[in-house]
CSV table of C-alpha atoms and ligand atoms in Angstrom, one decimal:
chain,number,residue,atom,x,y,z
A,20,MET,CA,-152.1,-56.5,-31.0
A,21,THR,CA,-149.7,-54.5,-33.2
A,22,ALA,CA,-147.9,-56.0,-36.1
A,23,ASP,CA,-144.7,-55.8,-34.0
A,24,ASP,CA,-146.4,-57.7,-31.2
A,25,GLN,CA,-147.4,-60.4,-33.7
A,26,LYS,CA,-143.8,-60.6,-35.1
A,27,ARG,CA,-142.5,-60.9,-31.5
A,28,ALA,CA,-144.9,-63.7,-30.7
A,29,ALA,CA,-144.0,-65.6,-33.9
A,30,GLY,CA,-140.3,-65.1,-33.2
A,31,GLU,CA,-140.7,-66.4,-29.6
A,32,ALA,CA,-142.7,-69.5,-30.8
A,33,ALA,CA,-139.9,-70.3,-33.2
A,34,ALA,CA,-137.2,-69.9,-30.6
A,35,ALA,CA,-139.0,-72.5,-28.5
A,36,MET,CA,-138.4,-75.0,-31.3
A,37,VAL,CA,-134.7,-74.8,-31.0
A,38,GLU,CA,-132.8,-77.5,-29.1
A,39,ALA,CA,-129.4,-77.4,-27.5
A,40,GLY,CA,-126.6,-78.5,-29.9
A,41,MET,CA,-128.4,-77.3,-33.0
A,42,THR,CA,-126.9,-75.2,-35.8
A,43,VAL,CA,-129.5,-72.6,-36.6
A,44,GLY,CA,-129.9,-70.4,-39.7
A,45,LEU,CA,-130.7,-66.8,-38.5
A,46,GLY,CA,-132.9,-64.8,-40.9
A,47,THR,CA,-132.9,-61.1,-41.6
A,48,GLY,CA,-135.5,-58.4,-40.8
A,49,SER,CA,-137.5,-57.2,-37.9
A,50,THR,CA,-139.3,-60.5,-37.3
A,51,ALA,CA,-136.2,-62.5,-37.5
A,52,ALA,CA,-134.6,-60.1,-35.1
A,53,TRP,CA,-137.3,-61.0,-32.5
A,54,PHE,CA,-136.4,-64.6,-33.1
A,55,VAL,CA,-132.7,-63.9,-32.5
A,56,ARG,CA,-133.4,-62.0,-29.3
A,57,ALA,CA,-135.7,-64.8,-28.0
A,58,LEU,CA,-133.1,-67.4,-29.0
A,59,ALA,CA,-130.3,-65.6,-27.2
A,60,ALA,CA,-132.5,-65.2,-24.1
A,61,ARG,CA,-132.7,-69.1,-23.9
A,62,LYS,CA,-128.9,-69.3,-23.5
A,63,LEU,CA,-128.8,-72.6,-25.3
A,64,ASP,CA,-125.5,-74.1,-26.6
A,65,VAL,CA,-126.3,-73.4,-30.3
A,66,ARG,CA,-124.4,-72.0,-33.3
A,67,GLY,CA,-126.0,-69.5,-35.6
A,68,VAL,CA,-125.5,-69.1,-39.4
A,69,PRO,CA,-126.4,-65.5,-40.1
A,70,THR,CA,-128.0,-64.5,-43.4
A,71,SER,CA,-126.8,-60.9,-43.4
A,72,GLN,CA,-124.2,-58.7,-41.7
A,73,ALA,CA,-127.0,-57.0,-39.8
A,74,THR,CA,-128.1,-60.3,-38.3
A,75,ALA,CA,-124.5,-61.3,-37.6
A,76,ASP,CA,-124.0,-58.1,-35.7
A,77,LEU,CA,-127.2,-58.5,-33.7
A,78,ALA,CA,-126.6,-62.2,-32.8
A,79,ALA,CA,-122.9,-61.7,-31.9
A,80,GLY,CA,-123.9,-58.7,-29.7
A,81,LEU,CA,-126.3,-61.0,-27.9
A,82,GLY,CA,-123.7,-63.7,-27.3
A,83,ILE,CA,-124.8,-66.3,-30.0
A,84,ALA,CA,-121.8,-68.2,-31.4
A,85,LEU,CA,-121.7,-67.8,-35.2
A,86,LEU,CA,-120.5,-70.0,-38.1
A,87,GLU,CA,-120.0,-69.2,-41.7
A,88,LEU,CA,-122.2,-71.2,-44.0
A,89,ASP,CA,-119.3,-73.2,-45.4
A,90,ALA,CA,-118.1,-74.1,-41.9
A,91,ALA,CA,-121.5,-75.5,-40.8
A,92,LYS,CA,-121.6,-79.3,-41.3
A,93,GLN,CA,-125.4,-79.1,-41.3
A,94,ILE,CA,-128.0,-76.6,-40.5
A,95,ASP,CA,-130.7,-78.2,-38.5
A,96,LEU,CA,-133.3,-75.4,-38.6
A,97,THR,CA,-133.5,-71.9,-40.2
A,98,VAL,CA,-136.0,-69.3,-39.0
A,99,ASP,CA,-136.6,-66.2,-41.1
A,100,GLY,CA,-139.3,-63.6,-42.0
A,101,ALA,CA,-141.0,-63.0,-45.2
A,102,ASP,CA,-142.7,-60.2,-47.1
A,103,GLU,CA,-145.6,-62.3,-48.4
A,104,ILE,CA,-146.7,-65.8,-47.6
A,105,GLY,CA,-148.9,-67.3,-50.3
A,106,PRO,CA,-150.7,-70.6,-50.8
A,107,GLY,CA,-148.4,-73.7,-50.3
A,108,LEU,CA,-146.1,-71.5,-48.3
A,109,ALA,CA,-144.7,-69.9,-51.5
A,110,LEU,CA,-143.0,-66.7,-50.3
A,111,ILE,CA,-141.7,-63.3,-51.4
A,112,LYS,CA,-138.6,-62.4,-49.6
A,113,GLY,CA,-135.9,-59.8,-50.0
A,114,GLY,CA,-137.5,-56.6,-48.6
A,115,GLY,CA,-134.4,-56.3,-46.5
A,116,ALA,CA,-132.1,-57.0,-49.5
A,117,ALA,CA,-130.7,-60.2,-48.0
A,118,LEU,CA,-132.5,-62.6,-50.3
A,119,LEU,CA,-129.3,-64.3,-51.7
A,120,ARG,CA,-127.7,-65.2,-48.5
A,121,GLU,CA,-131.1,-66.1,-47.1
A,122,LYS,CA,-131.8,-68.5,-50.0
A,123,LEU,CA,-128.3,-70.1,-49.7
A,124,VAL,CA,-128.9,-70.7,-46.0
A,125,TRP,CA,-132.4,-72.0,-46.5
A,126,GLU,CA,-131.4,-74.4,-49.2
A,127,ALA,CA,-128.7,-75.8,-46.9
A,128,SER,CA,-131.1,-76.4,-44.0
A,129,ALA,CA,-132.9,-79.5,-43.0
A,130,ARG,CA,-136.0,-77.6,-41.9
A,131,CYS,CA,-137.1,-74.0,-42.6
A,132,VAL,CA,-139.6,-72.1,-40.6
A,133,VAL,CA,-141.0,-68.8,-41.7
A,134,ILE,CA,-142.3,-66.3,-39.1
A,135,ALA,CA,-144.5,-63.3,-39.7
A,136,ASP,CA,-147.3,-61.0,-38.6
A,137,ALA,CA,-150.8,-61.8,-39.9
A,138,ALA,CA,-150.7,-59.1,-42.7
A,139,LYS,CA,-148.1,-61.1,-44.6
A,140,ARG,CA,-150.5,-63.9,-45.5
A,141,VAL,CA,-152.0,-63.4,-49.0
A,142,ALA,CA,-154.2,-65.3,-51.3
A,143,MET,CA,-151.8,-64.6,-54.2
A,144,LEU,CA,-148.2,-63.4,-54.3
A,145,GLY,CA,-147.3,-60.1,-56.0
A,146,ALA,CA,-148.7,-57.1,-54.1
A,147,PHE,CA,-145.3,-56.8,-52.5
A,148,PRO,CA,-142.8,-55.8,-55.2
A,149,LEU,CA,-140.6,-58.8,-56.1
A,150,PRO,CA,-136.9,-58.1,-55.2
A,151,ILE,CA,-134.3,-59.3,-57.8
A,152,GLU,CA,-130.6,-59.2,-57.1
A,153,VAL,CA,-128.5,-58.1,-60.1
A,154,VAL,CA,-124.7,-57.7,-60.6
A,155,PRO,CA,-123.7,-54.1,-61.0
A,156,PHE,CA,-121.9,-54.5,-64.3
A,157,GLY,CA,-124.4,-53.7,-67.1
A,158,HIS,CA,-127.3,-53.6,-64.7
A,159,ARG,CA,-129.5,-51.3,-66.8
A,160,SER,CA,-129.2,-53.8,-69.7
A,161,THR,CA,-130.0,-56.6,-67.3
A,162,ALA,CA,-133.1,-54.7,-66.2
A,163,LEU,CA,-134.3,-54.6,-69.8
A,164,ARG,CA,-133.9,-58.4,-70.0
A,165,ILE,CA,-135.8,-58.7,-66.8
A,166,SER,CA,-138.6,-56.7,-68.3
A,167,ASP,CA,-138.6,-59.1,-71.2
A,168,ALA,CA,-138.8,-62.1,-68.8
A,169,LEU,CA,-141.7,-60.4,-66.9
A,170,SER,CA,-143.5,-59.8,-70.2
A,171,GLU,CA,-143.1,-63.5,-71.2
A,172,CYS,CA,-145.0,-64.2,-68.0
A,173,ASP,CA,-147.7,-61.7,-68.9
A,174,LEU,CA,-146.4,-59.3,-66.3
A,175,GLY,CA,-146.0,-55.9,-68.1
A,176,VAL,CA,-144.0,-54.1,-65.5
A,177,ALA,CA,-140.6,-52.3,-65.5
A,178,PRO,CA,-138.4,-53.2,-62.6
A,179,ARG,CA,-137.2,-50.3,-60.5
A,180,LEU,CA,-133.7,-49.9,-59.1
A,181,ARG,CA,-133.9,-49.8,-55.3
A,182,MET,CA,-132.5,-46.6,-53.9
A,183,LYS,CA,-131.8,-45.3,-50.4
A,184,ASP,CA,-130.7,-41.8,-49.5
A,185,GLY,CA,-130.2,-41.0,-53.1
A,186,ALA,CA,-127.9,-43.9,-53.9
A,187,PRO,CA,-128.6,-47.4,-55.2
A,188,VAL,CA,-128.9,-50.0,-52.4
A,189,ARG,CA,-126.0,-52.4,-52.3
A,190,THR,CA,-126.5,-55.9,-50.9
A,191,ASP,CA,-124.0,-57.6,-48.5
A,192,ASN,CA,-122.6,-59.2,-51.7
A,193,GLY,CA,-122.0,-55.8,-53.4
A,194,ASN,CA,-124.9,-56.3,-55.8
A,195,LEU,CA,-128.0,-54.2,-56.7
A,196,ILE,CA,-131.7,-54.8,-56.1
A,197,TYR,CA,-134.4,-54.2,-58.7
A,198,ASP,CA,-138.0,-54.4,-57.5
A,199,ALA,CA,-140.7,-55.6,-59.8
A,200,ALA,CA,-144.2,-54.4,-58.8
A,201,CYS,CA,-146.0,-57.3,-60.4
A,202,GLY,CA,-149.3,-56.7,-58.6
A,203,ARG,CA,-150.2,-60.4,-58.9
A,204,ILE,CA,-148.0,-63.5,-59.7
A,205,PRO,CA,-150.4,-66.3,-60.7
A,206,GLU,CA,-147.6,-68.6,-61.7
A,207,PRO,CA,-144.6,-68.1,-59.4
A,208,ALA,CA,-142.7,-71.2,-60.6
A,209,ALA,CA,-142.8,-70.0,-64.2
A,210,LEU,CA,-141.6,-66.5,-63.2
A,211,ALA,CA,-138.9,-67.9,-61.0
A,212,GLN,CA,-137.5,-69.9,-63.9
A,213,ALA,CA,-137.8,-67.0,-66.4
A,214,LEU,CA,-135.9,-64.7,-64.0
A,215,LYS,CA,-133.1,-67.2,-63.3
A,216,SER,CA,-132.5,-67.5,-67.0
A,217,VAL,CA,-131.5,-63.8,-67.3
A,218,THR,CA,-127.7,-63.3,-67.3
A,219,GLY,CA,-126.8,-60.8,-64.7
A,220,VAL,CA,-129.6,-61.9,-62.3
A,221,VAL,CA,-128.0,-63.5,-59.3
A,222,ASP,CA,-131.3,-64.5,-57.7
A,223,HIS,CA,-134.8,-63.3,-56.9
A,224,GLY,CA,-137.1,-63.2,-53.9
A,225,LEU,CA,-139.4,-66.1,-54.8
A,226,PHE,CA,-138.9,-68.8,-52.2
A,227,LEU,CA,-140.8,-71.8,-53.6
A,228,ASP,CA,-141.0,-75.2,-51.9
A,229,LEU,CA,-138.6,-74.2,-49.3
A,230,ALA,CA,-140.7,-73.4,-46.2
A,231,ASP,CA,-141.7,-76.4,-44.1
A,232,LEU,CA,-143.8,-74.5,-41.6
A,233,ALA,CA,-145.1,-70.9,-41.0
A,234,LEU,CA,-145.7,-69.5,-37.6
A,235,VAL,CA,-148.0,-66.5,-38.0
A,236,GLY,CA,-148.7,-64.1,-35.2
A,237,GLU,CA,-152.4,-63.3,-35.0
A,238,ASP,CA,-154.5,-61.6,-32.4
A,239,ALA,CA,-155.7,-64.9,-31.0
A,240,GLY,CA,-152.2,-66.3,-30.8
A,241,VAL,CA,-149.5,-67.9,-33.1
A,242,VAL,CA,-151.0,-70.0,-35.9
A,243,ARG,CA,-149.1,-72.9,-37.5
A,244,VAL,CA,-149.5,-73.2,-41.2
A,245,GLU,CA,-148.1,-76.1,-43.2
A,246,PRO,CA,-147.6,-76.2,-47.0
B,66,5RP,C1,-135.0,-59.7,-45.8
B,66,5RP,C2,-136.3,-60.4,-45.8
B,66,5RP,C3,-137.2,-60.2,-44.6
B,66,5RP,O1,-137.4,-61.5,-44.0
B,66,5RP,C4,-138.5,-59.7,-45.0
B,66,5RP,O2,-138.3,-58.4,-45.7
B,66,5RP,C5,-139.5,-59.5,-43.8
B,66,5RP,O3,-139.0,-58.4,-43.0
B,66,5RP,P1,-139.7,-58.0,-41.7
B,66,5RP,O4,-139.6,-59.2,-40.8
B,66,5RP,O5,-138.9,-56.8,-41.2
B,66,5RP,O6,-141.1,-57.6,-42.0
B,66,5RP,O7,-136.6,-61.1,-46.7
B,66,5RP,O8,-134.4,-59.8,-47.0
């Protein structure tokens, strides 16, 4: 099975959890896209709350009715991918630069399911560089403060501005992304708190105590993992 087969199997398993009438948070990335396609194929009467413009475009093109976050009275279930899934379903997200909208939608959801291929499961978070969303004004000064926060957590690493095609990546919110190649994050909660205390940091890709269930595509089938 390829990683993409595993992502597809996880996405289809998550789509099977959706019931008619639900409002569903729609994640971002290649795994979440499999979920959106499988959900659309079920032709249920549901509304989707997209976590990025890319997902909004995909879902609308497949005929899923969409709602803005603030127009949704409640979000019954959100399904999204992850870059790493650690112990207790602590996650790194934001590889697709959608971490802020993703976290807003996750936090507004009654239940959150993370879907992934098997390679995303790790014994400790941190091999995947941690994305940090930063306002553009004074972002190089903010990056120095982020370095200080990382040092306070014994992570001596300089965050790198994410670039694409020679230009800084802009999020859907007009912000920038710095990636911190920590290597290992033994205390994610302490790091999350340190990063949130830096003025200019909008949010970071540590999703802690948010996922209720992981559906992980493995060669033998889709495995359910609980926190
Ligand atoms: C986007 C994300 C994605 O969920 C994460 O990057 C995983 O992507 P993929 O499913 O393509 O591996 O957090 O911001």
